[in-house]
C-alpha cells in the first residue's frame, strides 16, 4: 500500500535480482518473485519494498479525467507499475527500512528507474516531504498534463489524512485501524484500504483496533498484500 513512510529508521539489505552473491558489506538476493502491491510498493521474494522518493494514489482512491469522469487512479497507478516491471529484470537498491519493515529502495526494470518513471509518466507524485530526487520529473509531468496531471487528483497524503479524520471520528478511542483475523492471518486495514468499509471487528474473537500502523505491526499484524 502507498502509505507514508516516516523516514528510514534502521539498516536494511541491498536488494538485487537474479543472483545470490556473498559479499562483505552487502547481500544480494535473487528476485525469483516480483509482485506489484500498488503504485509505489513491490514485494520481492516476500520482502516488501517501498519505492523511495515517490507517493502514488491509494488503491481505493479515485481521480477525475480532463473530461470530469471519475476513474480509479490508484488502480491505474498499480497497473502502470505492472507494465513497467515487464521491461527488464527487476532490481532494487536500498540500505534502510521504514517503521513498517519495508525496504526503502530505488528499483529498476532493466535500466529504467521505476521510481523516476512513475513520476515522469504522471502516475505518482514526487514525495517532496522526504526527497527532492524527482522534483524535475514531476514538474515536467505537470506541464505536459501526463497521467494524474491531465485532470484533477488529490495528493495521496491529503487523501489519507481525510480518510483518517473521518474514520477516527467514529472509531473507538479515535483509533481507526482495523485489526482483522482471517484464514490469511492477522491483517490490519487503514481507513484508505480498499476493504476497510466491509471489514468488521469482533473483539471477542481477538480482533482489535489500532491507533497507528506502527502499533499494528508491533502487535503482529501485517498490511494487506494487495
Coordinates of N, CA and C in Angstrom, one line a residue:
X1 N 0.8 -1.2 0.0 CA 0.0 0.0 0.0 C 0.9 1.2 0.0
X2 N 0.3 2.5 -0.4 CA 1.2 3.6 -0.6 C 1.2 4.5 0.6
X3 N 1.2 4.0 1.8 CA 1.1 4.9 2.9 C 2.4 5.6 3.2
X4 N 2.3 6.6 3.9 CA 3.5 7.5 4.2 C 4.6 6.7 4.9
X5 N 5.8 6.9 4.6 CA 6.9 6.3 5.4 C 7.6 7.4 6.2
X6 N 7.6 7.3 7.5 CA 8.1 8.4 8.3 C 9.6 8.3 8.4
X7 N 10.3 8.4 7.3 CA 11.8 8.4 7.4 C 12.3 7.0 7.5
X8 N 13.5 6.7 7.1 CA 14.1 5.4 7.3 C 14.7 5.4 8.7
X9 N 14.5 4.2 9.3 CA 14.8 4.2 10.7 C 15.9 3.1 11.1
X10 N 16.2 2.2 10.2 CA 17.2 1.2 10.6 C 17.8 0.6 9.3
X11 N 19.0 0.0 9.4 CA 19.7 -0.5 8.2 C 18.9 -1.7 7.7
X12 N 19.0 -1.8 6.3 CA 18.3 -3.0 5.7 C 19.4 -3.6 4.7
X13 N 18.9 -4.3 3.7 CA 19.7 -5.0 2.8 C 19.9 -4.3 1.5
X14 N 20.9 -4.5 0.8 CA 21.0 -4.1 -0.6 C 20.3 -5.2 -1.4
X15 N 19.3 -4.9 -2.1 CA 18.4 -6.0 -2.7 C 18.7 -5.9 -4.3
X16 N 19.1 -7.1 -4.8 CA 19.3 -7.1 -6.2 C 18.6 -8.3 -6.8
X17 N 18.6 -8.5 -8.1 CA 17.8 -9.5 -8.7 C 18.7 -10.6 -9.4
X18 N 18.2 -11.8 -9.4 CA 18.6 -12.9 -10.2 C 19.9 -13.6 -9.8
X19 N 20.6 -13.2 -8.8 CA 21.8 -14.0 -8.4 C 22.0 -13.7 -6.9
X20 N 22.5 -14.7 -6.2 CA 22.9 -14.5 -4.8 C 24.4 -14.6 -4.7
X21 N 25.0 -13.5 -4.2 CA 26.5 -13.5 -4.1 C 26.8 -13.0 -2.7
X22 N 27.6 -13.7 -2.0 CA 28.0 -13.3 -0.7 C 29.1 -12.3 -0.8
X23 N 28.9 -11.1 -0.1 CA 29.9 -10.0 -0.1 C 30.0 -9.5 1.3
X24 N 31.1 -8.8 1.5 CA 31.4 -8.4 2.9 C 30.4 -7.3 3.5
X25 N 30.0 -6.4 2.6 CA 29.2 -5.2 3.1 C 27.8 -5.3 2.8
X26 N 27.4 -6.0 1.8 CA 26.0 -6.1 1.3 C 25.6 -7.5 1.0
X27 N 24.4 -7.7 0.9 CA 23.9 -9.0 0.5 C 23.0 -8.9 -0.8
X28 N 23.2 -9.8 -1.7 CA 22.4 -9.7 -2.9 C 21.4 -10.9 -2.9
X29 N 20.2 -10.6 -3.2 CA 19.1 -11.6 -3.1 C 18.5 -11.9 -4.5
X30 N 18.3 -13.1 -4.9 CA 17.7 -13.4 -6.1 C 16.2 -13.1 -6.1
X31 N 15.8 -12.3 -7.1 CA 14.4 -11.9 -7.2 C 13.6 -12.9 -8.0
X32 N 13.4 -14.1 -7.5 CA 12.6 -15.1 -8.2 C 11.1 -14.7 -8.3
X33 N 10.7 -13.8 -7.5 CA 9.2 -13.5 -7.5 C 9.1 -12.0 -7.2
X34 N 8.6 -11.3 -8.2 CA 8.3 -9.8 -8.1 C 6.9 -9.5 -8.3
X35 N 6.2 -8.9 -7.4 CA 4.8 -8.6 -7.5 C 4.5 -7.1 -7.1
X36 N 3.6 -6.5 -7.8 CA 3.2 -5.1 -7.5 C 2.1 -5.1 -6.6
X37 N 2.2 -4.4 -5.5 CA 1.2 -4.2 -4.5 C 0.3 -3.0 -4.8
X38 N 1.0 -1.9 -5.1 CA 0.2 -0.7 -5.5 C 1.2 0.2 -6.3
X39 N 0.9 1.4 -6.6 CA 1.7 2.2 -7.4 C 3.1 2.6 -6.9
X40 N 3.4 2.3 -5.6 CA 4.7 2.6 -5.0 C 5.3 1.5 -4.2
X41 N 4.7 0.3 -4.3 CA 5.2 -0.8 -3.4 C 5.3 -2.1 -4.2
X42 N 6.4 -2.8 -4.1 CA 6.6 -4.1 -4.6 C 6.8 -5.1 -3.5
X43 N 6.6 -6.4 -3.8 CA 7.0 -7.5 -3.0 C 8.0 -8.3 -3.8
X44 N 9.3 -8.4 -3.3 CA 10.3 -9.1 -4.0 C 10.8 -10.2 -3.1
X45 N 10.6 -11.4 -3.5 CA 10.9 -12.6 -2.7 C 10.3 -12.5 -1.3
X46 N 9.1 -12.0 -1.2 CA 8.5 -11.9 0.1 C 8.9 -10.7 0.9
X47 N 9.8 -9.9 0.4 CA 10.3 -8.7 1.1 C 9.5 -7.5 0.5
X48 N 8.8 -6.7 1.3 CA 8.1 -5.6 0.9 C 9.0 -4.4 0.6
X49 N 8.9 -3.8 -0.6 CA 9.8 -2.7 -1.0 C 9.0 -1.5 -1.3
X50 N 9.3 -0.4 -0.6 CA 8.7 0.9 -0.8 C 9.5 1.7 -1.7
X51 N 9.0 2.2 -2.9 CA 9.8 2.9 -3.8 C 10.1 4.3 -3.2
X52 N 11.4 4.6 -3.1 CA 11.9 5.8 -2.4 C 11.6 7.1 -3.2
X53 N 11.1 8.1 -2.5 CA 11.0 9.4 -3.1 C 9.7 9.6 -3.9
X54 N 8.8 8.7 -3.9 CA 7.6 8.9 -4.6 C 6.4 8.5 -3.7
X55 N 5.2 8.9 -4.1 CA 4.0 8.6 -3.4 C 2.8 8.5 -4.4
X56 N 2.3 7.3 -4.6 CA 1.3 7.0 -5.6 C -0.1 7.1 -5.0
X57 N -1.2 7.3 -5.8 CA -2.5 7.3 -5.2 C -2.8 5.9 -4.5
X58 N -3.6 5.9 -3.5 CA -4.0 4.7 -2.8 C -4.9 3.9 -3.7
X59 N -5.0 2.6 -3.5 CA -5.8 1.7 -4.4 C -7.3 2.1 -4.4
X60 N -7.7 2.6 -3.2 CA -9.1 3.0 -3.1 C -9.4 4.4 -3.6
X61 N -8.4 5.1 -4.1 CA -8.5 6.5 -4.5 C -9.1 6.6 -5.9
X62 N -9.9 7.6 -6.1 CA -10.4 8.0 -7.4 C -10.0 9.4 -7.8
X63 N -9.9 9.6 -9.1 CA -9.5 11.0 -9.6 C -10.4 11.3 -10.7
X64 N -10.3 12.5 -11.3 CA -11.1 12.9 -12.4 C -10.2 13.1 -13.7
X65 N -10.8 12.6 -14.8 CA -10.1 12.9 -16.1 C -10.3 14.3 -16.5
X66 N -9.7 14.7 -17.6 CA -9.8 16.1 -18.1 C -11.3 16.3 -18.5
X67 N -12.0 15.3 -18.8 CA -13.4 15.4 -19.1 C -14.3 15.4 -17.9
X68 N -13.7 15.3 -16.7 CA -14.5 15.3 -15.5 C -15.1 13.9 -15.1
X69 N -14.6 12.8 -15.8 CA -15.1 11.5 -15.5 C -14.2 10.9 -14.4
X70 N -14.9 10.2 -13.4 CA -14.2 9.6 -12.3 C -13.5 8.3 -12.7
X71 N -12.3 8.0 -12.3 CA -11.7 6.8 -12.6 C -10.8 6.4 -11.4
X72 N -10.5 5.1 -11.3 CA -9.7 4.6 -10.1 C -8.2 4.8 -10.4
X73 N -7.7 6.0 -10.0 CA -6.3 6.4 -10.3 C -5.4 5.5 -9.5
X74 N -5.8 5.1 -8.3 CA -4.9 4.2 -7.6 C -4.6 2.9 -8.3
X75 N -5.7 2.3 -8.8 CA -5.6 1.1 -9.6 C -4.8 1.3 -10.9
X76 N -5.0 2.5 -11.5 CA -4.3 2.8 -12.7 C -2.8 2.9 -12.5
X77 N -2.4 3.5 -11.3 CA -1.0 3.6 -11.0 C -0.4 2.2 -10.8
X78 N -1.2 1.3 -10.1 CA -0.7 -0.1 -9.9 C -0.5 -0.7 -11.3
X79 N -1.4 -0.6 -12.2 CA -1.4 -1.2 -13.5 C -0.2 -0.7 -14.3
X80 N 0.1 0.6 -14.1 CA 1.2 1.2 -14.9 C 2.5 0.7 -14.3
X81 N 2.6 0.5 -13.0 CA 3.9 -0.1 -12.5 C 4.0 -1.5 -12.9
X82 N 2.9 -2.2 -13.0 CA 3.0 -3.6 -13.5 C 3.5 -3.7 -14.9
X83 N 3.1 -2.7 -15.8 CA 3.6 -2.7 -17.1 C 5.1 -2.3 -17.2
X84 N 5.5 -1.5 -16.3 CA 6.9 -1.1 -16.3 C 7.9 -2.2 -15.8
X85 N 7.5 -3.0 -14.9 CA 8.4 -4.1 -14.4 C 8.6 -5.2 -15.5
X86 N 7.8 -5.2 -16.6 CA 7.9 -6.2 -17.6 C 9.0 -5.8 -18.6
X87 N 9.6 -4.6 -18.5 CA 10.5 -4.1 -19.4 C 12.0 -4.7 -19.3
X88 N 12.2 -5.4 -18.2 CA 13.5 -6.0 -18.0 C 13.6 -6.6 -16.6
X89 N 14.8 -7.2 -16.3 CA 15.0 -7.7 -14.9 C 14.8 -6.6 -13.9
X90 N 14.1 -7.0 -12.8 CA 13.8 -6.0 -11.8 C 14.9 -6.1 -10.7
X91 N 15.5 -5.0 -10.4 CA 16.5 -4.9 -9.3 C 16.2 -3.7 -8.4
X92 N 16.4 -3.9 -7.1 CA 16.1 -2.8 -6.2 C 17.3 -2.6 -5.3
X93 N 17.6 -1.3 -5.0 CA 18.8 -1.0 -4.2 C 18.3 -0.1 -3.0
X94 N 18.5 -0.6 -1.8 CA 18.2 0.2 -0.6 C 19.0 -0.3 0.6
X95 N 19.3 0.6 1.5 CA 20.1 0.3 2.6 C 19.4 0.7 3.9
X96 N 18.1 1.0 3.9 CA 17.3 1.4 5.1 C 15.9 0.8 5.0
X97 N 15.3 0.7 6.1 CA 13.9 0.3 6.2 C 13.1 1.4 6.9
X98 N 11.8 1.3 6.7 CA 10.9 2.3 7.5 C 10.3 1.6 8.7
X99 N 9.4 2.3 9.3 CA 8.8 1.8 10.6 C 8.0 0.6 10.4
X100 N 7.6 0.3 9.1 CA 6.8 -0.9 8.8 C 7.6 -2.0 8.3
X101 N 8.9 -2.0 8.5 CA 9.8 -3.0 8.0 C 9.8 -3.2 6.5
X102 N 9.5 -2.1 5.7 CA 9.6 -2.1 4.3 C 11.0 -1.6 3.9
X103 N 11.6 -2.2 3.0 CA 12.9 -1.7 2.4 C 12.6 -0.4 1.6
X104 N 13.3 0.7 1.9 CA 13.1 1.9 1.1 C 14.2 1.8 0.0
X105 N 13.7 1.8 -1.3 CA 14.6 1.5 -2.3 C 14.3 2.2 -3.6
X106 N 15.4 2.3 -4.5 CA 15.2 2.7 -5.9 C 15.3 1.4 -6.7
X107 N 14.2 1.2 -7.5 CA 14.1 -0.1 -8.3 C 14.2 0.2 -9.8
X108 N 14.7 -0.8 -10.5 CA 14.9 -0.7 -11.9 C 14.3 -1.9 -12.6
X109 N 13.8 -1.7 -13.8 CA 13.4 -2.7 -14.7 C 14.3 -2.6 -15.9
X110 N 15.3 -3.5 -16.0 CA 16.4 -3.3 -16.9 C 17.2 -2.1 -16.4
X111 N 17.3 -1.1 -17.3 CA 18.0 0.1 -17.0 C 17.0 1.2 -16.6
X112 N 15.7 1.0 -16.7 CA 14.7 2.0 -16.4 C 14.5 2.2 -14.9
X113 N 14.7 3.4 -14.4 CA 14.4 3.7 -13.0 C 12.9 3.8 -12.8
X114 N 12.4 2.8 -12.0 CA 10.9 2.7 -11.9 C 10.4 3.9 -11.0
X115 N 11.1 4.3 -10.0 CA 10.7 5.4 -9.2 C 10.5 6.7 -10.1
X116 N 11.5 6.9 -10.9 CA 11.5 8.1 -11.7 C 10.4 8.0 -12.8
X117 N 10.3 6.8 -13.4 CA 9.3 6.7 -14.5 C 7.9 6.9 -13.9
X118 N 7.6 6.4 -12.7 CA 6.2 6.6 -12.2 C 5.9 8.0 -12.1
X119 N 6.8 8.9 -11.7 CA 6.6 10.3 -11.5 C 6.6 11.0 -12.9
X120 N 7.5 10.6 -13.8 CA 7.6 11.2 -15.1 C 6.4 10.9 -15.9
X121 N 5.8 9.7 -15.7 CA 4.6 9.3 -16.5 C 3.3 9.9 -15.9
X122 N 3.5 10.5 -14.7 CA 2.3 11.1 -14.1 C 1.4 10.2 -13.3
X123 N 2.0 9.1 -12.9 CA 1.2 8.1 -12.1 C 1.6 8.1 -10.6
X124 N 2.5 8.9 -10.2 CA 2.9 9.1 -8.8 C 3.4 10.5 -8.6
X125 N 3.4 10.9 -7.4 CA 3.9 12.3 -7.0 C 5.4 12.1 -6.5
X126 N 6.2 13.2 -6.8 CA 7.4 13.2 -6.0 C 7.1 13.5 -4.6
X127 N 7.7 12.7 -3.7 CA 7.4 12.7 -2.3 C 8.3 13.8 -1.7
X128 N 8.0 15.0 -2.0 CA 8.9 16.1 -1.6 C 9.1 16.3 -0.1
X129 N 8.3 15.8 0.7 CA 8.4 15.8 2.1 C 9.7 15.1 2.5
X130 N 10.1 14.1 1.7 CA 11.2 13.3 2.1 C 12.4 13.3 1.1
X131 N 12.1 13.7 -0.2 CA 13.2 13.7 -1.2 C 12.9 14.7 -2.3
X132 N 13.9 15.3 -2.8 CA 13.8 16.2 -4.0 C 14.2 15.5 -5.2
X133 N 14.4 14.2 -5.2 CA 15.0 13.4 -6.3 C 14.2 13.6 -7.6
X134 N 12.9 13.6 -7.5 CA 12.1 13.6 -8.7 C 11.3 14.9 -8.9
X135 N 11.8 16.0 -8.3 CA 11.0 17.2 -8.5 C 10.9 17.7 -9.9
X136 N 12.0 17.5 -10.7 CA 12.0 17.9 -12.1 C 11.1 17.1 -12.9
X137 N 11.1 15.8 -12.7 CA 10.2 14.9 -13.4 C 8.7 15.2 -13.1
X138 N 8.4 15.6 -11.9 CA 7.0 16.0 -11.6 C 6.6 17.3 -12.3
X139 N 7.5 18.2 -12.3 CA 7.2 19.5 -12.9 C 7.0 19.3 -14.4
X140 N 7.8 18.4 -15.1 CA 7.6 18.2 -16.5 C 6.3 17.4 -16.7
X141 N 5.9 16.5 -15.8 CA 4.7 15.7 -16.0 C 3.5 16.7 -15.8
X142 N 3.6 17.6 -14.9 CA 2.5 18.6 -14.7 C 2.4 19.5 -15.9
X143 N 3.5 20.0 -16.5 CA 3.4 20.9 -17.6 C 2.9 20.1 -18.9
X144 N 3.2 18.8 -19.0 CA 2.7 18.1 -20.1 C 1.3 17.4 -19.9
X145 N 0.8 17.6 -18.7 CA -0.6 17.0 -18.5 C -0.5 15.5 -18.5
X146 N 0.5 14.9 -18.0 CA 0.7 13.5 -18.0 C -0.1 12.8 -16.9
X147 N -0.7 11.7 -17.2 CA -1.3 10.9 -16.1 C -2.3 11.7 -15.3
X148 N -2.0 11.7 -14.0 CA -2.8 12.4 -13.0 C -3.0 13.8 -13.3
X149 N -2.0 14.4 -13.9 CA -2.0 15.9 -14.2 C -2.9 16.3 -15.4
X150 N -3.5 15.3 -16.1 CA -4.4 15.6 -17.2 C -5.7 16.0 -16.6
X151 N -6.1 15.6 -15.4 CA -7.4 16.0 -14.8 C -7.2 16.6 -13.4
X152 N -8.0 16.1 -12.5 CA -8.0 16.6 -11.1 C -7.7 15.4 -10.2
X153 N -6.7 15.5 -9.4 CA -6.3 14.5 -8.5 C -6.0 15.1 -7.1
X154 N -6.3 14.3 -6.1 CA -6.0 14.7 -4.7 C -4.6 14.1 -4.4
X155 N -3.7 14.8 -3.8 CA -2.5 14.2 -3.4 C -2.7 13.1 -2.4
X156 N -2.1 11.9 -2.5 CA -2.4 10.8 -1.7 C -2.2 11.0 -0.2
X157 N -1.3 11.9 0.2 CA -1.2 12.2 1.6 C -2.4 13.0 2.1
X158 N -3.0 13.8 1.3 CA -4.2 14.5 1.7 C -5.4 13.5 1.7
X159 N -5.4 12.6 0.8 CA -6.5 11.6 0.7 C -6.4 10.8 2.0
X160 N -5.2 10.3 2.4 CA -5.1 9.5 3.6 C -5.5 10.3 4.9
X161 N -5.1 11.6 4.9 CA -5.5 12.4 6.1 C -7.0 12.5 6.2
X162 N -7.6 12.8 5.1 CA -9.1 13.0 5.1 C -9.8 11.7 5.6
X163 N -9.4 10.5 5.0 CA -9.9 9.3 5.4 C -9.7 9.0 6.9
X164 N -8.5 9.3 7.4 CA -8.2 9.1 8.8 C -9.1 9.9 9.7
X165 N -9.3 11.1 9.4 CA -10.1 12.0 10.2 C -11.5 11.5 10.3
X166 N -12.1 11.1 9.1 CA -13.5 10.7 9.1 C -13.6 9.4 9.9
X167 N -12.7 8.4 9.6 CA -12.8 7.1 10.3 C -12.5 7.3 11.8
X168 N -11.6 8.1 12.1 CA -11.2 8.3 13.5 C -12.3 8.9 14.4
X169 N -13.2 9.7 13.7 CA -14.3 10.3 14.5 C -15.3 9.3 14.9
X170 N -15.3 8.1 14.3 CA -16.3 7.0 14.5 C -15.7 5.9 15.3
X171 N -14.4 5.7 15.3 CA -13.7 4.6 15.8 C -13.5 4.7 17.3
X172 N -13.5 3.5 18.1 CA -13.2 3.5 19.5 C -11.9 4.3 19.8
X173 N -12.0 5.2 20.8 CA -10.9 6.0 21.2 C -10.2 6.7 20.1
X174 N -10.9 6.9 19.0 CA -10.3 7.6 17.8 C -9.2 6.8 17.1
X175 N -9.2 5.5 17.3 CA -8.2 4.6 16.7 C -8.8 3.9 15.6
X176 N -8.6 4.3 14.3 CA -9.4 3.8 13.2 C -8.9 2.6 12.5
X177 N -7.7 2.1 12.8 CA -7.1 1.0 12.0 C -7.8 -0.3 12.5
X178 N -8.2 -1.1 11.6 CA -8.9 -2.4 11.9 C -8.0 -3.6 11.9
X179 N -7.9 -4.3 13.0 CA -7.0 -5.5 13.0 C -7.9 -6.7 12.9
X180 N -7.9 -7.2 11.7 CA -8.8 -8.4 11.3 C -8.0 -9.7 11.4
X181 N -8.7 -10.8 11.8 CA -8.1 -12.1 11.8 C -8.9 -13.0 10.8
X182 N -8.2 -13.5 9.8 CA -8.8 -14.4 8.8 C -7.9 -15.6 8.5
X183 N -8.3 -16.4 7.5 CA -7.6 -17.5 7.1 C -6.2 -17.1 6.6
X184 N -6.1 -15.8 6.2 CA -4.8 -15.3 5.7 C -3.9 -14.8 6.8
X185 N -4.4 -14.8 8.0 CA -3.6 -14.3 9.1 C -4.1 -13.0 9.7
X186 N -3.3 -12.4 10.5 CA -3.7 -11.1 11.2 C -3.3 -10.0 10.2
X187 N -4.4 -9.3 9.7 CA -4.2 -8.3 8.8 C -4.8 -7.0 9.3
X188 N -4.1 -5.9 9.1 CA -4.7 -4.6 9.5 C -5.1 -3.8 8.3
X189 N -6.2 -3.0 8.4 CA -6.7 -2.2 7.3 C -6.8 -0.8 7.8
X190 N -6.1 0.1 7.0 CA -6.2 1.5 7.3 C -7.4 2.1 6.7
X191 N -7.8 3.3 7.1 CA -9.1 3.9 6.5 C -9.0 4.0 5.0
X192 N -7.9 4.0 4.4 CA -7.8 4.2 2.9 C -7.6 2.9 2.2
X193 N -7.7 1.8 2.9 CA -7.6 0.5 2.3 C -8.8 0.1 1.6
X194 N -8.7 -0.6 0.4 CA -9.9 -0.9 -0.4 C -11.0 -1.7 0.4
X195 N -10.6 -2.5 1.3 CA -11.5 -3.4 2.0 C -11.9 -2.8 3.4
X196 N -11.6 -1.6 3.7 CA -11.8 -1.1 5.0 C -13.3 -1.0 5.4
X197 N -14.1 -0.6 4.5 CA -15.5 -0.4 4.9 C -16.3 -1.7 5.1
X198 N -15.8 -2.8 4.4 CA -16.5 -4.0 4.6 C -15.9 -4.9 5.7
X199 N -14.8 -4.4 6.3 CA -14.2 -5.2 7.4 C -14.9 -4.9 8.7
X200 N -15.3 -6.0 9.4 CA -15.9 -5.8 10.7 C -15.0 -6.4 11.8
X201 N -15.0 -5.7 13.0 CA -14.1 -6.1 14.0 C -14.9 -6.8 15.1
X202 N -14.5 -8.0 15.5 CA -15.1 -8.8 16.5 C -14.0 -9.0 17.6
X203 N -14.1 -8.1 18.6 CA -13.1 -8.1 19.7 C -13.1 -9.4 20.5
X204 N -14.3 -10.0 20.6 CA -14.4 -11.3 21.3 C -13.6 -12.4 20.7
X205 N -13.3 -12.2 19.4 CA -12.5 -13.2 18.6 C -11.0 -12.9 18.6
X206 N -10.7 -11.8 19.3 CA -9.3 -11.4 19.3 C -8.9 -10.3 18.3
X207 N -9.9 -9.9 17.6 CA -9.7 -8.7 16.6 C -9.7 -7.4 17.4
X208 N -9.1 -6.4 16.9 CA -8.9 -5.2 17.7 C -8.7 -4.0 16.8
X209 N -8.7 -2.8 17.4 CA -8.5 -1.5 16.8 C -7.1 -1.0 17.1
X210 N -6.4 -0.3 16.2 CA -5.1 0.2 16.4 C -5.1 1.7 16.1
X211 N -4.2 2.4 16.8 CA -4.1 3.9 16.7 C -3.1 4.3 15.6
X212 N -2.2 3.3 15.2 CA -1.2 3.6 14.2 C -0.8 2.3 13.6
X213 N -0.2 2.5 12.4 CA 0.3 1.3 11.7 C 1.5 0.7 12.5
X214 N 2.3 1.5 13.1 CA 3.4 1.0 13.9 C 2.9 0.1 15.0
X215 N 1.8 0.5 15.6 CA 1.3 -0.3 16.7 C 0.8 -1.6 16.2
X216 N 0.1 -1.6 15.1 CA -0.4 -2.8 14.5 C 0.7 -3.8 14.1
X217 N 1.8 -3.3 13.5 CA 3.0 -4.1 13.1 C 3.6 -4.7 14.4
X218 N 3.8 -3.8 15.4 CA 4.4 -4.3 16.7 C 3.6 -5.4 17.3
X219 N 2.3 -5.4 17.1 CA 1.4 -6.4 17.7 C 1.3 -7.7 16.9
X220 N 2.0 -7.7 15.7 CA 2.0 -8.9 14.9 C 1.0 -8.9 13.8
X221 N 0.4 -7.8 13.5 CA -0.5 -7.7 12.3 C 0.3 -7.2 11.1
X222 N -0.1 -7.5 9.9 CA 0.5 -7.1 8.7 C -0.5 -6.4 7.8
X223 N 0.0 -5.6 6.9 CA -0.9 -4.9 5.9 C -1.3 -5.9 4.9
X224 N -2.4 -5.6 4.1 CA -2.8 -6.4 3.0 C -1.7 -6.5 2.0
X225 N -1.7 -7.6 1.2 CA -0.7 -7.8 0.2 C -1.2 -7.2 -1.1
X226 N -2.4 -6.7 -1.2 CA -2.9 -6.0 -2.3 C -4.1 -5.1 -1.9

